[in-house]
PDB file of C-alpha atoms in Angstrom:
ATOM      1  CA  UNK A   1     -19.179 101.807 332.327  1.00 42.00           C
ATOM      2  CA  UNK A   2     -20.099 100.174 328.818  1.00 40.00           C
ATOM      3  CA  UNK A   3     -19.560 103.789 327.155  1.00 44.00           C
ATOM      4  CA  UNK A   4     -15.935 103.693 329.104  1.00 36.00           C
ATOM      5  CA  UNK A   5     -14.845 100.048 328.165  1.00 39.00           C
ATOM      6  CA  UNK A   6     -15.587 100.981 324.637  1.00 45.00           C
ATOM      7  CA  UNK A   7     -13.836 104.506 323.897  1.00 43.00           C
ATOM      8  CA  UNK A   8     -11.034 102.683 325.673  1.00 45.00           C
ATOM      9  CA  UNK A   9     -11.065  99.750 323.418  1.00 46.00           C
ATOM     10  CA  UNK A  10     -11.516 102.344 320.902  1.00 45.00           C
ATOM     11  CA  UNK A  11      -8.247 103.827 321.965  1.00 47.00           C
ATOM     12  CA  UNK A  12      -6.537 100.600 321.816  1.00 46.00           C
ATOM     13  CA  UNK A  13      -7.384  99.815 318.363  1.00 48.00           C
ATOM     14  CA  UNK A  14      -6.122 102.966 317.249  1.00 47.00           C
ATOM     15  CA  UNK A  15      -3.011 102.468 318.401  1.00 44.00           C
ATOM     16  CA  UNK A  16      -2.746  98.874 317.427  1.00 49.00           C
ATOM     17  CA  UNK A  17      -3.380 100.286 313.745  1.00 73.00           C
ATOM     18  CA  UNK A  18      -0.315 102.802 313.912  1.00 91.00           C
ATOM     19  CA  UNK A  19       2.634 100.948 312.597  1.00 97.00           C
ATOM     20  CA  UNK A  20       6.342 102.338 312.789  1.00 98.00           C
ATOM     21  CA  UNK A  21       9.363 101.372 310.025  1.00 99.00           C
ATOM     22  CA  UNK A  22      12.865 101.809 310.887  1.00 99.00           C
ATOM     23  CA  UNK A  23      14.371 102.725 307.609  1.00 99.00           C
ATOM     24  CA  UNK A  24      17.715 103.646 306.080  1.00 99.00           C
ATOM     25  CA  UNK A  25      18.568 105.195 302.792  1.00 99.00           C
ATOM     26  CA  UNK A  26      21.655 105.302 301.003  1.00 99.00           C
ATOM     27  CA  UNK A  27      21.995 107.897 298.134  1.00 99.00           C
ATOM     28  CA  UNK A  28      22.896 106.874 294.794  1.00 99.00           C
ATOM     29  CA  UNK A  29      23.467 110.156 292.830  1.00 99.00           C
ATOM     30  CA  UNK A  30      24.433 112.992 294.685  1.00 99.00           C
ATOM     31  CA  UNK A  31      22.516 115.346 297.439  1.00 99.00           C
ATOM     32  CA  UNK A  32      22.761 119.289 296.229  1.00 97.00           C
ATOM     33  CA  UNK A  33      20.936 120.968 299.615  1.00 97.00           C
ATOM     34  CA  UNK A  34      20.028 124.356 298.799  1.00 94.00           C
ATOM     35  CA  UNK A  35      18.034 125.938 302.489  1.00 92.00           C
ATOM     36  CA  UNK A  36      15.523 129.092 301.494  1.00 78.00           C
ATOM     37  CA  UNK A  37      17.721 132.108 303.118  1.00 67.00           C
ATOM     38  CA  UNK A  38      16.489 132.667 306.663  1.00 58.00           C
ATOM     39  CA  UNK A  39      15.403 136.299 307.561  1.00 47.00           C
ATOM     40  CA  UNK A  40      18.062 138.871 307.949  1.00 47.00           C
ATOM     41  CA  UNK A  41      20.138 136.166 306.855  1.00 50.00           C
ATOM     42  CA  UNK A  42      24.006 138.465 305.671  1.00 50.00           C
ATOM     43  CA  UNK A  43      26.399 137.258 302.673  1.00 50.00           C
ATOM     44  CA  UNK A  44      29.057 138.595 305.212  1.00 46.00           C
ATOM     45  CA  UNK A  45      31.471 138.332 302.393  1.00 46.00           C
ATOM     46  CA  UNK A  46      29.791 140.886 300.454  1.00 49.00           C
ATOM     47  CA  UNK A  47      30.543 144.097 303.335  1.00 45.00           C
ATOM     48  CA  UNK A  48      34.110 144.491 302.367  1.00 48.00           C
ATOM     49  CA  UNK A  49      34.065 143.613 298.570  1.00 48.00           C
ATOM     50  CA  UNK A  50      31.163 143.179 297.018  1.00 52.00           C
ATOM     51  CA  UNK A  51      31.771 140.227 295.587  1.00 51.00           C
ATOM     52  CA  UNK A  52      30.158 136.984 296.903  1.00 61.00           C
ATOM     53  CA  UNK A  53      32.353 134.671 298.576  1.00 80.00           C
ATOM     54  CA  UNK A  54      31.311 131.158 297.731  1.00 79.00           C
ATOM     55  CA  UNK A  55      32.394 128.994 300.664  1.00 84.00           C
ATOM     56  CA  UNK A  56      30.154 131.404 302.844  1.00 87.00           C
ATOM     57  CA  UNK A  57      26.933 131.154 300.374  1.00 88.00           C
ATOM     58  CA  UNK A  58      26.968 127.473 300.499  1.00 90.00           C
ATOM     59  CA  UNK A  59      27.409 127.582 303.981  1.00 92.00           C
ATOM     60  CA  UNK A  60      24.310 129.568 304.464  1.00 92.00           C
ATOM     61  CA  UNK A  61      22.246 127.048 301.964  1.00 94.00           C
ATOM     62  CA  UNK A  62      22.965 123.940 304.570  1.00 97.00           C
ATOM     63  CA  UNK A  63      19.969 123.366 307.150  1.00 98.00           C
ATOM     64  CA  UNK A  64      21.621 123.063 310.481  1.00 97.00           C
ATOM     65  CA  UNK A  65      20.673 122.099 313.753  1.00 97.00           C
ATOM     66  CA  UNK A  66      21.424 124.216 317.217  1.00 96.00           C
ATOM     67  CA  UNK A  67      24.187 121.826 317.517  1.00 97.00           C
ATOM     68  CA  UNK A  68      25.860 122.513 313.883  1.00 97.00           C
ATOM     69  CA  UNK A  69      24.818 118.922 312.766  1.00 98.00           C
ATOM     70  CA  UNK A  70      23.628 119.404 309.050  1.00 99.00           C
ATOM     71  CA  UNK A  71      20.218 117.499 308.276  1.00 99.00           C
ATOM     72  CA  UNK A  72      17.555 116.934 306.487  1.00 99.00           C
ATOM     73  CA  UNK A  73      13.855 118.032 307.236  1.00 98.00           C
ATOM     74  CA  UNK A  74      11.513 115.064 307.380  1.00 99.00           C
ATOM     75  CA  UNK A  75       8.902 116.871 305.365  1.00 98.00           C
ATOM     76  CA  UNK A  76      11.570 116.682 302.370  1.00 98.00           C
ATOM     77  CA  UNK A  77      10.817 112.421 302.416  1.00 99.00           C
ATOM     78  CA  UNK A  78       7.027 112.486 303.381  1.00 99.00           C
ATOM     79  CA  UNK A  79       6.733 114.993 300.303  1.00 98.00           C
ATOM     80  CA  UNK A  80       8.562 112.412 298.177  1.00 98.00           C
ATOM     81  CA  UNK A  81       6.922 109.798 299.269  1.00 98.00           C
ATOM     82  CA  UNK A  82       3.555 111.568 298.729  1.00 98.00           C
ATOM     83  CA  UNK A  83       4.410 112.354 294.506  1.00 98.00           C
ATOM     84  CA  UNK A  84       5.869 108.504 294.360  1.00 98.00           C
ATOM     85  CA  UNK A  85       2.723 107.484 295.801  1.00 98.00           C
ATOM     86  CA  UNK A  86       0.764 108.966 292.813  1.00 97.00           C
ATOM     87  CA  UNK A  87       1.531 105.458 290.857  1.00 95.00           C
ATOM     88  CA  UNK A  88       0.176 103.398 293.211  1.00 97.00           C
ATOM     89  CA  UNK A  89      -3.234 102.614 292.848  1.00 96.00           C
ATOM     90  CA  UNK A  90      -6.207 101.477 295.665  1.00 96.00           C
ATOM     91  CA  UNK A  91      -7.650  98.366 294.395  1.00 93.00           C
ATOM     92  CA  UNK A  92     -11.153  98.845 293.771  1.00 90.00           C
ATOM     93  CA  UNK A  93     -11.372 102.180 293.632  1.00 88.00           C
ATOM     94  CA  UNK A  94     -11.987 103.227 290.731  1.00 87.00           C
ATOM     95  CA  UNK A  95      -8.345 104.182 289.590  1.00 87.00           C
ATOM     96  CA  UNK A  96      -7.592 106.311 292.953  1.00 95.00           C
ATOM     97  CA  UNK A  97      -4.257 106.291 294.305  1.00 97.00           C
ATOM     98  CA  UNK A  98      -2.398 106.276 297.797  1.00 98.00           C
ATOM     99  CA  UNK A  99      -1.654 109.655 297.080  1.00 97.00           C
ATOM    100  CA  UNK A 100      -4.092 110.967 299.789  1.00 96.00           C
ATOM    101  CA  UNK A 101      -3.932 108.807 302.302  1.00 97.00           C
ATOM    102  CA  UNK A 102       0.117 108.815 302.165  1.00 98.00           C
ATOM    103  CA  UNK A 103       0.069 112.314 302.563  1.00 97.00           C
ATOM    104  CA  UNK A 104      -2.969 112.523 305.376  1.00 97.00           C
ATOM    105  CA  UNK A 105      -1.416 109.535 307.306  1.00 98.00           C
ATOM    106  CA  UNK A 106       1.992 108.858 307.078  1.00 98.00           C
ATOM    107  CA  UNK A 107       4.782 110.821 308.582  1.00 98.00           C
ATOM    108  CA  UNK A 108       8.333 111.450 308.964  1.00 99.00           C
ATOM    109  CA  UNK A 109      10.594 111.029 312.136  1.00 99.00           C
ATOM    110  CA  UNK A 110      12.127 113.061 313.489  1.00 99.00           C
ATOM    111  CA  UNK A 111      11.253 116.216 312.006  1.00 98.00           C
ATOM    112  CA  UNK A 112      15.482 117.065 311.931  1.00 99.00           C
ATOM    113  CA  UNK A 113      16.715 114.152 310.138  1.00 99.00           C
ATOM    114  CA  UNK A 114      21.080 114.189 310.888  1.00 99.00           C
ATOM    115  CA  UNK A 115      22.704 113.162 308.056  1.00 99.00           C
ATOM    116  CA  UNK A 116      25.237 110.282 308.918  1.00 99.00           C
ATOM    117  CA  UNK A 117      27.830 111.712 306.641  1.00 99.00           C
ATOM    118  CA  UNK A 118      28.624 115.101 307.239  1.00 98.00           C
ATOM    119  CA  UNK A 119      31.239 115.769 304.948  1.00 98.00           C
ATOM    120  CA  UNK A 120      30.330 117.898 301.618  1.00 97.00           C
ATOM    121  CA  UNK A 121      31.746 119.886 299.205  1.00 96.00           C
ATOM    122  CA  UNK A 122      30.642 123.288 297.166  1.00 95.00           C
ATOM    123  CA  UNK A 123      28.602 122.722 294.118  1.00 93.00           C
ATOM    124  CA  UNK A 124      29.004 125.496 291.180  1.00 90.00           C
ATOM    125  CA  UNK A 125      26.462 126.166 288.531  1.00 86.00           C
ATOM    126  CA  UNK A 126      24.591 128.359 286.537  1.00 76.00           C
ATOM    127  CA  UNK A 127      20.846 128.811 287.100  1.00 79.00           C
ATOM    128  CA  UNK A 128      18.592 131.396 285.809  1.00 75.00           C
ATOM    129  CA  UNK A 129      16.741 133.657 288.580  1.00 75.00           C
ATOM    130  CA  UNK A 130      14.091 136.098 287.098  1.00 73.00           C
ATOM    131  CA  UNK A 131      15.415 135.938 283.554  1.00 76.00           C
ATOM    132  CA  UNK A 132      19.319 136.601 285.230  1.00 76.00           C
ATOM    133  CA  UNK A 133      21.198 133.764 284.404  1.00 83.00           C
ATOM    134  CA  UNK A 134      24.131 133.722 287.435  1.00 77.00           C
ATOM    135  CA  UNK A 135      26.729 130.934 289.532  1.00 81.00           C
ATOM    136  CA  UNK A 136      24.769 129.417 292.432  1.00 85.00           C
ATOM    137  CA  UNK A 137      27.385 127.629 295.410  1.00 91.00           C
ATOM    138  CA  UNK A 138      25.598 125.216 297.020  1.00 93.00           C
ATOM    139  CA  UNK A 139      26.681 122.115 299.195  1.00 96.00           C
ATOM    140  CA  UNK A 140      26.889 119.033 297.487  1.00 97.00           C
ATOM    141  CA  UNK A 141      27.123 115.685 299.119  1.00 98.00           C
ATOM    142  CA  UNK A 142      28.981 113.389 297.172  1.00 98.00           C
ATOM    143  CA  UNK A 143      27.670 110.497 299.473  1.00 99.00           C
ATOM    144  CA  UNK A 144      25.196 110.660 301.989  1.00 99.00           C
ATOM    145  CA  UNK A 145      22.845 108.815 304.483  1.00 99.00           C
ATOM    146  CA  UNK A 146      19.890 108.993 306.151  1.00 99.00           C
ATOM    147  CA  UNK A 147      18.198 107.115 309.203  1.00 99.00           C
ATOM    148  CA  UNK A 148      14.410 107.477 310.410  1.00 99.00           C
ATOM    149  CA  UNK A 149      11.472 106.156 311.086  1.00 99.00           C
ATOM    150  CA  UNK A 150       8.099 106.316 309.150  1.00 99.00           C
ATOM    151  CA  UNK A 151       5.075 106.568 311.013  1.00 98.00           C
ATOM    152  CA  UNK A 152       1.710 104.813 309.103  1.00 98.00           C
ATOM    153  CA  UNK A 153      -1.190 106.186 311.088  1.00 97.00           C
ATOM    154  CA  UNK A 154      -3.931 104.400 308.668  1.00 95.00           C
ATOM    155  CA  UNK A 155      -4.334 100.424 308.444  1.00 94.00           C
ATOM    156  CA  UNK A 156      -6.057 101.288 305.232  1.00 94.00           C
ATOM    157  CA  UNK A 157      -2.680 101.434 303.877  1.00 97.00           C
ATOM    158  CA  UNK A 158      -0.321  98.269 304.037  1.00 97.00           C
ATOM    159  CA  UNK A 159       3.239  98.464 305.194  1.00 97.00           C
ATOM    160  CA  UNK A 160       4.245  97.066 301.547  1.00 98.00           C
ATOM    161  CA  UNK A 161       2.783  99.696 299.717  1.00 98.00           C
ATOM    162  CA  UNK A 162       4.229 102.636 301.787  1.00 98.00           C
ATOM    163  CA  UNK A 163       8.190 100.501 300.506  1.00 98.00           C
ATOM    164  CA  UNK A 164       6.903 100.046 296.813  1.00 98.00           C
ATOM    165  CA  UNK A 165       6.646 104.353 297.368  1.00 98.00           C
ATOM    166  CA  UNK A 166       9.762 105.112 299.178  1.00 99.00           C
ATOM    167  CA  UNK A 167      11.636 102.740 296.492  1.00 99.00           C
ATOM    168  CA  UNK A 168       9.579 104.636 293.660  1.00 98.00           C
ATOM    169  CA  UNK A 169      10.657 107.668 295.313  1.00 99.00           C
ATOM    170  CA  UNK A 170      14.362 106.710 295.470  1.00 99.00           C
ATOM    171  CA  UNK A 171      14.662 106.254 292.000  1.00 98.00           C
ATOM    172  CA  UNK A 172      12.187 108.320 290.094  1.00 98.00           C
ATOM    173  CA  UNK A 173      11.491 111.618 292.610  1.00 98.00           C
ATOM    174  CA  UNK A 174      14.024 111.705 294.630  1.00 98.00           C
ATOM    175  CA  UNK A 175      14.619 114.600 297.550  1.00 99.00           C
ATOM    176  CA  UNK A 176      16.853 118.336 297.140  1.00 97.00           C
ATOM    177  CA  UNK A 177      17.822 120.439 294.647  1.00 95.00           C
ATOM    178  CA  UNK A 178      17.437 119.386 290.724  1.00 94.00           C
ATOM    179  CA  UNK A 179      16.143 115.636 291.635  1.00 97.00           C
ATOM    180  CA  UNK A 180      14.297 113.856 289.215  1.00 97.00           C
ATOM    181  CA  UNK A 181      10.840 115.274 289.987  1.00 95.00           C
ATOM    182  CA  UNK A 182      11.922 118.641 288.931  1.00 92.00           C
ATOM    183  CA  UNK A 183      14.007 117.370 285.762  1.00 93.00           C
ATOM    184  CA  UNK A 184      17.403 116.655 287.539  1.00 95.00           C
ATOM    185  CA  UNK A 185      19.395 114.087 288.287  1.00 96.00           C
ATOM    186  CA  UNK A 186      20.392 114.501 291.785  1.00 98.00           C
ATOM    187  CA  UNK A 187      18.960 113.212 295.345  1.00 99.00           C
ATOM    188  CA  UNK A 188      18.118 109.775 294.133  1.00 99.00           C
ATOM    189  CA  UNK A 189      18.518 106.868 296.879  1.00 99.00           C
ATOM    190  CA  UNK A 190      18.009 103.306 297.517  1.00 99.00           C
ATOM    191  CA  UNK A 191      16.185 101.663 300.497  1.00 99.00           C
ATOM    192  CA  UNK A 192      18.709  99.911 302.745  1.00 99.00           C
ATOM    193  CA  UNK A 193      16.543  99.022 306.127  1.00 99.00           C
ATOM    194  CA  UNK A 194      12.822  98.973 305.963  1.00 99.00           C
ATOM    195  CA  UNK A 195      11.654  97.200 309.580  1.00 99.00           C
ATOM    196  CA  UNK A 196       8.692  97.326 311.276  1.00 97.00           C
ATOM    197  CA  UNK A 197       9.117  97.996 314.806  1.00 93.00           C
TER     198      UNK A 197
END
């Protein structure tokens, strides 16, 4: 009976220590999705012609749901929030960060995030693949939003530290195509409802 009372107060300490955020982001600079091209995946434009037709190839680079609502994948925030959480440091330990322990025990909900705005429009530029510089389409969102939750499965890391990352990762990492962590300037947001539920 002892052994019972105490896996189930086990239990219930485990789930005290998971904390859920309701939070909102708002972008500041532009969202360029680009989606990997799904299997068998056809530039249908291409049978008649040859020649790409751009509308359809930024179609194909949106991530849509069964229900044609375009959205973002949660593991696009949880890995931002993992780089951003590289500057945050554990005190007393030795100059470790949250890095870790972000990434081990904090996650993104729900794995389909809908974007609140749908509306986009078609992004051109140049980008080099294998040493062939050519025009890319891909959707741009010109403004965007985002609503989830964020899931903190470890009371070894505070609620505050887990917003000092996501507002790092607003500003500095960002989420999509050409954001700051990979040297571009697009994807950056700002942190407009952060409450614990």
């Amino acid at each position: 009976m002892m052994a019972y009372l105490n896996k189930n107060c086990a239990k219930g300490k485990e789930r005290k220590s998971m904390k859920t955020v309701l939070t909102k982001i708002k972008g500041i600079t532009p969202l360029l999705m680009h989606r990997f091209p799904m299997a068998g995946a056809d530039d249908t434009s291409k049978r008649r012609t040859g020649v790409p037709d751009w509308k359809a190839e930024a179609e194909l680079s949106l991530y849509k749901d069964d229900h044609g609502q375009i959205y973002q994948p949660a593991s696009h925030i949880e890995a931002s929030l993992k780089e951003a959480s590289k500057t945050l440091k554990i005190p007393g330990k030795r100059g470790a960060t949250y890095s870790k322990l972000i990434g081990s025990a904090v996650s993104v909900s729900p794995d389909a995030i809908t974007h609140l705005i749908q509306n986009y429009e078609t992004d051109s530029r140049p980008v080099v693949i294998q040493k062939a510089r050519i025009v890319r389409y891909r959707p741009i969102f010109k403004e965007w939003e985002l609503e989830f939750e964020i899931n903190i499965g470890d009371e070894q890391i505070p609620i505050e530290v887990v917003k000092q990352a996501l507002d790092h990762a607003g500003l500095y990492v960002g989420i999509g195509d050409f954001r700051p962590g990979r040297g571009g300037k697009f994807g950056k947001f700002i942190v407009t409802k952060f409450i614990e539920q």
